[in-house]
PDB file of C-alpha atoms in Angstrom:
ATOM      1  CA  UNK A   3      58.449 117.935 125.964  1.00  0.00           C
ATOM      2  CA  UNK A   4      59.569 114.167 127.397  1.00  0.00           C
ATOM      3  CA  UNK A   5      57.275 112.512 129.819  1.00  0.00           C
ATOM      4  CA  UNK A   6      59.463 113.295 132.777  1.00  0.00           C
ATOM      5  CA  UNK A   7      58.315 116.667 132.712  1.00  0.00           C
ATOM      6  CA  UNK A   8      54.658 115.575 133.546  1.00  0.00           C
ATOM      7  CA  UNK A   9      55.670 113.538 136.414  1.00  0.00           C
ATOM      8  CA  UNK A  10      53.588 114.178 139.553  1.00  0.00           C
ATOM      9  CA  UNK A  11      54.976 115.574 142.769  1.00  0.00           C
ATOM     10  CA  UNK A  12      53.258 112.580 144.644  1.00  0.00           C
ATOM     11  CA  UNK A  13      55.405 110.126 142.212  1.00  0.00           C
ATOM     12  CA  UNK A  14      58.633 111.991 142.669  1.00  0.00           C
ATOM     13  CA  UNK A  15      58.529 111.801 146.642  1.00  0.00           C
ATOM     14  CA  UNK A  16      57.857 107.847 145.820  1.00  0.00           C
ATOM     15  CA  UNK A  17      60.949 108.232 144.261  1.00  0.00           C
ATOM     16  CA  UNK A  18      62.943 110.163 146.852  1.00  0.00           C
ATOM     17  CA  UNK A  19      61.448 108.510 149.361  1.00  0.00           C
ATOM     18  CA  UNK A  20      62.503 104.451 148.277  1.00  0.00           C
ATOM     19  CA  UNK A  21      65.085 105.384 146.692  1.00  0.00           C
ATOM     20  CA  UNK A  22      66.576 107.397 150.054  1.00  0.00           C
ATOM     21  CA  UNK A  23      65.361 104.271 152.032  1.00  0.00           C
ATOM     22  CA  UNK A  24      67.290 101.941 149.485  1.00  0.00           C
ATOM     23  CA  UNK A  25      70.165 104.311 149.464  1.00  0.00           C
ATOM     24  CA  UNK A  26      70.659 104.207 152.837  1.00  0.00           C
ATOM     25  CA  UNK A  27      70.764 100.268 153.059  1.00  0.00           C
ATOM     26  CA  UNK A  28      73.566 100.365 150.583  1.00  0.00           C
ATOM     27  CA  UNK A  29      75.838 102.231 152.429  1.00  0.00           C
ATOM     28  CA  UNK A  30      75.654 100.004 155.711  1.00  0.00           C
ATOM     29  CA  UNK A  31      76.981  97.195 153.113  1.00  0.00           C
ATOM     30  CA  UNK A  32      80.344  97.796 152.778  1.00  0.00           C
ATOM     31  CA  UNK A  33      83.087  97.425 155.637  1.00  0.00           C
ATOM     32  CA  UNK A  34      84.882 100.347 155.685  1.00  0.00           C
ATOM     33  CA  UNK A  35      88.056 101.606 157.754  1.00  0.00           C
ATOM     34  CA  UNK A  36      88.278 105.614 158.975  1.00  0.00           C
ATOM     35  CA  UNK A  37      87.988 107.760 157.249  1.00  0.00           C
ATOM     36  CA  UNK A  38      85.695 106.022 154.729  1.00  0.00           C
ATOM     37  CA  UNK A  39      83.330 104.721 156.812  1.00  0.00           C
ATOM     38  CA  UNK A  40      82.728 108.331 158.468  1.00  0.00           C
ATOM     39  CA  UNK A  41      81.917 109.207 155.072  1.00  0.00           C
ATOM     40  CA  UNK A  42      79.608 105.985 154.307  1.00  0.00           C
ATOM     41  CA  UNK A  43      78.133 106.963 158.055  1.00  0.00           C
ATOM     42  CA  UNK A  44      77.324 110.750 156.677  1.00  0.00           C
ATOM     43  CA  UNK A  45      76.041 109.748 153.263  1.00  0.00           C
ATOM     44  CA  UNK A  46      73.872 107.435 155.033  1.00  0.00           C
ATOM     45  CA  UNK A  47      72.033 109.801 156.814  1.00  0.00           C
ATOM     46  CA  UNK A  48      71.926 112.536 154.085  1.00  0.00           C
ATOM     47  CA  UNK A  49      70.206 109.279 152.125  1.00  0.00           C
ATOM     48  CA  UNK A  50      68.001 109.068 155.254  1.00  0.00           C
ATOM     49  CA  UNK A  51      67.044 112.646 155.592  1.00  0.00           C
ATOM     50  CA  UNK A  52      66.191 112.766 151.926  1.00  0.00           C
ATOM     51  CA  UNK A  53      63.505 109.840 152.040  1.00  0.00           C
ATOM     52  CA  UNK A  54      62.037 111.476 154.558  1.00  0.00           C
ATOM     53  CA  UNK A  55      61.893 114.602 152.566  1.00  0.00           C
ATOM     54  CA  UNK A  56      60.459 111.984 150.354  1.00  0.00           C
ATOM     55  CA  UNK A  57      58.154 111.038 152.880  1.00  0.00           C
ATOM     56  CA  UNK A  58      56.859 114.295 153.417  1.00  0.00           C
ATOM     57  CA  UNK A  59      56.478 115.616 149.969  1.00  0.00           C
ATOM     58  CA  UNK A  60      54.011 112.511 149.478  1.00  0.00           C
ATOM     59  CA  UNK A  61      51.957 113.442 152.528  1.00  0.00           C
ATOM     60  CA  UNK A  62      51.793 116.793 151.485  1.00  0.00           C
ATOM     61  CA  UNK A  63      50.503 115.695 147.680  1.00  0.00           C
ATOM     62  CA  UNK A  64      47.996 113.532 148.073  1.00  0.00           C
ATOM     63  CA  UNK A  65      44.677 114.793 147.140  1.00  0.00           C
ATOM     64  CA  UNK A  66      46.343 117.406 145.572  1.00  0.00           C
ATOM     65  CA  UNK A  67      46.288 117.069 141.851  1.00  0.00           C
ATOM     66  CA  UNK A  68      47.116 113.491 142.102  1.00  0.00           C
ATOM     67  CA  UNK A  69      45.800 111.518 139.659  1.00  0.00           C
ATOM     68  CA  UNK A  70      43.517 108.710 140.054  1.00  0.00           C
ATOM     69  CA  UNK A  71      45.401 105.164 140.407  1.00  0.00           C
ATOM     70  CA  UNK A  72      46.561 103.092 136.963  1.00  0.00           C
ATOM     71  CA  UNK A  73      45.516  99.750 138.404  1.00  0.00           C
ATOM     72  CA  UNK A  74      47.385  97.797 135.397  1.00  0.00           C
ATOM     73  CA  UNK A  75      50.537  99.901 136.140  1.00  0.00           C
ATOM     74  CA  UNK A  76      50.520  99.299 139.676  1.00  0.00           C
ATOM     75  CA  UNK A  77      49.926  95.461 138.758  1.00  0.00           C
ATOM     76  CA  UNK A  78      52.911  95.766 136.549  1.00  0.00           C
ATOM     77  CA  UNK A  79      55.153  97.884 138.802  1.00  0.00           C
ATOM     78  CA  UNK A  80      54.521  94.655 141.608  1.00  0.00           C
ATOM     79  CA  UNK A  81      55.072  91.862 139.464  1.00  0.00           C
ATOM     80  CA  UNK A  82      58.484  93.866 138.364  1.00  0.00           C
ATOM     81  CA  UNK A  83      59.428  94.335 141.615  1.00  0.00           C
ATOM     82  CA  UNK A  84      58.233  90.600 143.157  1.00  0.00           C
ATOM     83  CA  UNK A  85      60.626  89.246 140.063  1.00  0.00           C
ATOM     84  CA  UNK A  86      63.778  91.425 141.329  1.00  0.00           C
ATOM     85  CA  UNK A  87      63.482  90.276 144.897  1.00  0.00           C
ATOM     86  CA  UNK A  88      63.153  86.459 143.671  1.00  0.00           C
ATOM     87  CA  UNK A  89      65.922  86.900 141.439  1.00  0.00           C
ATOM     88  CA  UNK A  90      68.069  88.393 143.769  1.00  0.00           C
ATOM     89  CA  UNK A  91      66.902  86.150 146.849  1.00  0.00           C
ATOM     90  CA  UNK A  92      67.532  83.068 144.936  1.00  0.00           C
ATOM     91  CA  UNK A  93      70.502  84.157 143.128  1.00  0.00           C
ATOM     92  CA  UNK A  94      72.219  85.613 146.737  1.00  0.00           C
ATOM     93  CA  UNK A  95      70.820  81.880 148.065  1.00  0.00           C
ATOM     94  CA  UNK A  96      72.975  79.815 144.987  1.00  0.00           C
ATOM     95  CA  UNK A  97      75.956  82.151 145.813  1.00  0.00           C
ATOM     96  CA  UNK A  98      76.453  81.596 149.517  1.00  0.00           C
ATOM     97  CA  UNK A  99      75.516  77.822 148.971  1.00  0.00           C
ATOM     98  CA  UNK A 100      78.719  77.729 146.437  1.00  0.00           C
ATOM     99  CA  UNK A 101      80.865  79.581 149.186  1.00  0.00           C
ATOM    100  CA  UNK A 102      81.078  82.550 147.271  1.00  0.00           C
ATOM    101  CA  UNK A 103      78.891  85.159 149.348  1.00  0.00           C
ATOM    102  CA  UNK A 104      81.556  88.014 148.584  1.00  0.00           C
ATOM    103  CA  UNK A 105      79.427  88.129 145.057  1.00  0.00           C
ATOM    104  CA  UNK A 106      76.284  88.705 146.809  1.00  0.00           C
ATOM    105  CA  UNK A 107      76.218  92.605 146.755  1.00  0.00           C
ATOM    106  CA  UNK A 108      77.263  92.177 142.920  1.00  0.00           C
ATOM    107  CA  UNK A 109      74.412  89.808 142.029  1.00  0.00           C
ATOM    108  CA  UNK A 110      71.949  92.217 144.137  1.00  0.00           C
ATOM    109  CA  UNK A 111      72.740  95.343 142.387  1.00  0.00           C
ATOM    110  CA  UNK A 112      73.536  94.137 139.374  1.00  0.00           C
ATOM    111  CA  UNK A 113      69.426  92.661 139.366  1.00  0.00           C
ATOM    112  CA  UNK A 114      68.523  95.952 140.603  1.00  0.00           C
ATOM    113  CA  UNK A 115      70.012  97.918 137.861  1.00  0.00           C
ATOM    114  CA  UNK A 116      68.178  95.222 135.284  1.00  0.00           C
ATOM    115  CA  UNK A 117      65.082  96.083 137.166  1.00  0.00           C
ATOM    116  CA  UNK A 118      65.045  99.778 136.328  1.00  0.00           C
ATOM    117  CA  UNK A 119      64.579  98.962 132.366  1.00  0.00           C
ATOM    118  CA  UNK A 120      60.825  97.779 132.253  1.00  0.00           C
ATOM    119  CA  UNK A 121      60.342 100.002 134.853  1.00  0.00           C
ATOM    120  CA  UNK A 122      60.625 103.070 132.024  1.00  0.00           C
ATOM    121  CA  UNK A 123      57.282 102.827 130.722  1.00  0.00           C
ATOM    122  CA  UNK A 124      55.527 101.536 133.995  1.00  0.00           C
ATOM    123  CA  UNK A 125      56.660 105.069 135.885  1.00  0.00           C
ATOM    124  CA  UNK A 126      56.948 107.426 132.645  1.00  0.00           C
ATOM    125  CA  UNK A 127      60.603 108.379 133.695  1.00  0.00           C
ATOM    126  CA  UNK A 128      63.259 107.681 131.009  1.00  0.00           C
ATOM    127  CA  UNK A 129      66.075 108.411 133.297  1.00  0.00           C
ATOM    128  CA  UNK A 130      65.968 105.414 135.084  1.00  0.00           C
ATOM    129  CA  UNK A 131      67.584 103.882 131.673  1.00  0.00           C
ATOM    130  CA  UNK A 132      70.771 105.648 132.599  1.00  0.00           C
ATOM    131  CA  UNK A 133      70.351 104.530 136.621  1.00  0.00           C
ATOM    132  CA  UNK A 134      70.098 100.821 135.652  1.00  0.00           C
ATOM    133  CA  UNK A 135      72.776 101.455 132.975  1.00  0.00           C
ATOM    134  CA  UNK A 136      74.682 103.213 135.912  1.00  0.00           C
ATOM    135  CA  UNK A 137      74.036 100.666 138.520  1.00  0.00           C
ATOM    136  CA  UNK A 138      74.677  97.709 136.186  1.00  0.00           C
ATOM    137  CA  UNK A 139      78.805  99.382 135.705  1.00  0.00           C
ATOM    138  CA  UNK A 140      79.024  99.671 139.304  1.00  0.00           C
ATOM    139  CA  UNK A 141      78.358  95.349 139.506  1.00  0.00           C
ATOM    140  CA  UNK A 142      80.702  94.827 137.025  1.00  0.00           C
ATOM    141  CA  UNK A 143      82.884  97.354 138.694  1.00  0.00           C
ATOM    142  CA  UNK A 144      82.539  95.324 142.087  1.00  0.00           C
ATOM    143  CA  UNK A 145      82.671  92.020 140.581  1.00  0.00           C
ATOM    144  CA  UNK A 146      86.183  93.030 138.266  1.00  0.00           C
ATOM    145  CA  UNK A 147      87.904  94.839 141.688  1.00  0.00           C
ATOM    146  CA  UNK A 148      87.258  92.056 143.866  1.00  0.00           C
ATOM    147  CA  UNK A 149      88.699  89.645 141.215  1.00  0.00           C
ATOM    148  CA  UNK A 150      91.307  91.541 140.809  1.00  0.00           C
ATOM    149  CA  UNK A 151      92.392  92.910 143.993  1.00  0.00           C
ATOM    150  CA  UNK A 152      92.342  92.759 147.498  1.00  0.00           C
ATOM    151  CA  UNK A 153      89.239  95.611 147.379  1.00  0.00           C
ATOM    152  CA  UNK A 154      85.801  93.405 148.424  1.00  0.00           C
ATOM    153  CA  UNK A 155      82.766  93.327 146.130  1.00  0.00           C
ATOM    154  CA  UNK A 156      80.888  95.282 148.792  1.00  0.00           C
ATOM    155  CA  UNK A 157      83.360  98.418 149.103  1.00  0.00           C
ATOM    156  CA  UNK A 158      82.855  98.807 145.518  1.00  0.00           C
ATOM    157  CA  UNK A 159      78.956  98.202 145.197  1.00  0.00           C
ATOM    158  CA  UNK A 160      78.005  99.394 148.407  1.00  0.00           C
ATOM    159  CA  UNK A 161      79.401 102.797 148.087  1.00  0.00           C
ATOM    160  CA  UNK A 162      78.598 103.229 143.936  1.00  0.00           C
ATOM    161  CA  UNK A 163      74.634 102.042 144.186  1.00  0.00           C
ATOM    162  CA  UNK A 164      74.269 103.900 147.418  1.00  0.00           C
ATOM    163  CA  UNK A 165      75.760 107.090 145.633  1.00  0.00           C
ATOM    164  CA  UNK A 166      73.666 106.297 142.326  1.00  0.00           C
ATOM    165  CA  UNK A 167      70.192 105.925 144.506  1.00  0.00           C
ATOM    166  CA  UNK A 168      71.025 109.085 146.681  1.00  0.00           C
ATOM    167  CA  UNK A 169      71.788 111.009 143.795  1.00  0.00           C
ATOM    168  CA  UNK A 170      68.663 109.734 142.179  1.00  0.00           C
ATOM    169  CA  UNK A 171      66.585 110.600 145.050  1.00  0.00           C
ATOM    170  CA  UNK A 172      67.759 113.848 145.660  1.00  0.00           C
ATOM    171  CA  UNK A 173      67.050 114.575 141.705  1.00  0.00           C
ATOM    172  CA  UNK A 174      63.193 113.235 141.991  1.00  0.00           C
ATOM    173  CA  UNK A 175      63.078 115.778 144.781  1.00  0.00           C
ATOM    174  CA  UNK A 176      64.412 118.840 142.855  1.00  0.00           C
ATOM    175  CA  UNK A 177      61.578 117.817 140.236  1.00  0.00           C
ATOM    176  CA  UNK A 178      59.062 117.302 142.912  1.00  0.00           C
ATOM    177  CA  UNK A 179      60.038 120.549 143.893  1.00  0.00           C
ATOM    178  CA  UNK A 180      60.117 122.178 140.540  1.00  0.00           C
ATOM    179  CA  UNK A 181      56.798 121.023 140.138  1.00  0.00           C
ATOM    180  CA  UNK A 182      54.778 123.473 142.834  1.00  0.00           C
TER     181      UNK A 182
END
């Protein structure tokens, strides 16, 4: 049996819930034409919907079964997170100061696809290995296609992460789900 399996309801609407939130911030990145940016419009809001499903699933759990608070983890989980937004606030900072603030949205989710590895044992959930893995292809994606063509960094990153967090999300609710 992996960990995953014991994953609480209460952590999998965390899930669903920033990652929907997150989700939907990536898809207002990119600058789209018709029909494209209909569809970045739509998957925005299913992104939106499903944090608040998110949302609701952790009202609903708490008190229920959930667990008493890992005061080291939550430590850990903040310094992890307080070291992505640094490195991706400075890095985005160096970027636009060297005139190249196409690169941004690379950077960004390229720092939030590192941030999912030591973020394995802090949550218990080994499939955030294959979302950083996942997230970390769609930089390199970005960065190659806007080197290489006309196609902006942002159209590529913008549309992968946001598809990679809202498919994410909408897994961490069919296990919060799963879990009644």
């Amino acid at each position: 049996m992996s960990r995953l399996e014991f994953q609480s309801r209460h952590q999998a609407g965390l899930a669903a819930l920033y990652l929907g939130v997150f989700a939907t911030i990536w898809f207002s990145v990119p600058a789209a034409d018709q029909p494209l940016r209909a569809l970045l419009v739509v998957a925005s809001g299913a992104a939106l919907v499903t944090a608040v499903t998110g949302a609701v699933v952790v009202a609903r759990s708490r008190g229920a079964g959930h667990a008493g608070r890992d005061r080291a983890a939550d430590r850990r989980y903040l310094l992890i997170v307080l070291a992505e937004f640094a490195a991706a606030g400075l890095g985005a900072a160096v970027l636009a100061v060297a005139g190249w603030s196409e690169f941004v949205p690379v950077l960004v989710c390229a720092v939030v696809g590192l941030h999912f590895f030591p973020l394995v044992p802090v949550l218990g959930d080994p499939l955030l290995w294959p979302l950083g893995v996942a997230m970390c292809v769609v930089a390199l994606a970005g960065l190659v296609t806007a080197l290489a063509s006309a196609v902006s960094a942002g159209l590529v990153v913008g549309t992968g992460a946001g598809l990679l967090l809202l498919g994410y999300a909408v897994l961490a609710l069919v296990r919060a789900f799963r879990r009644r």
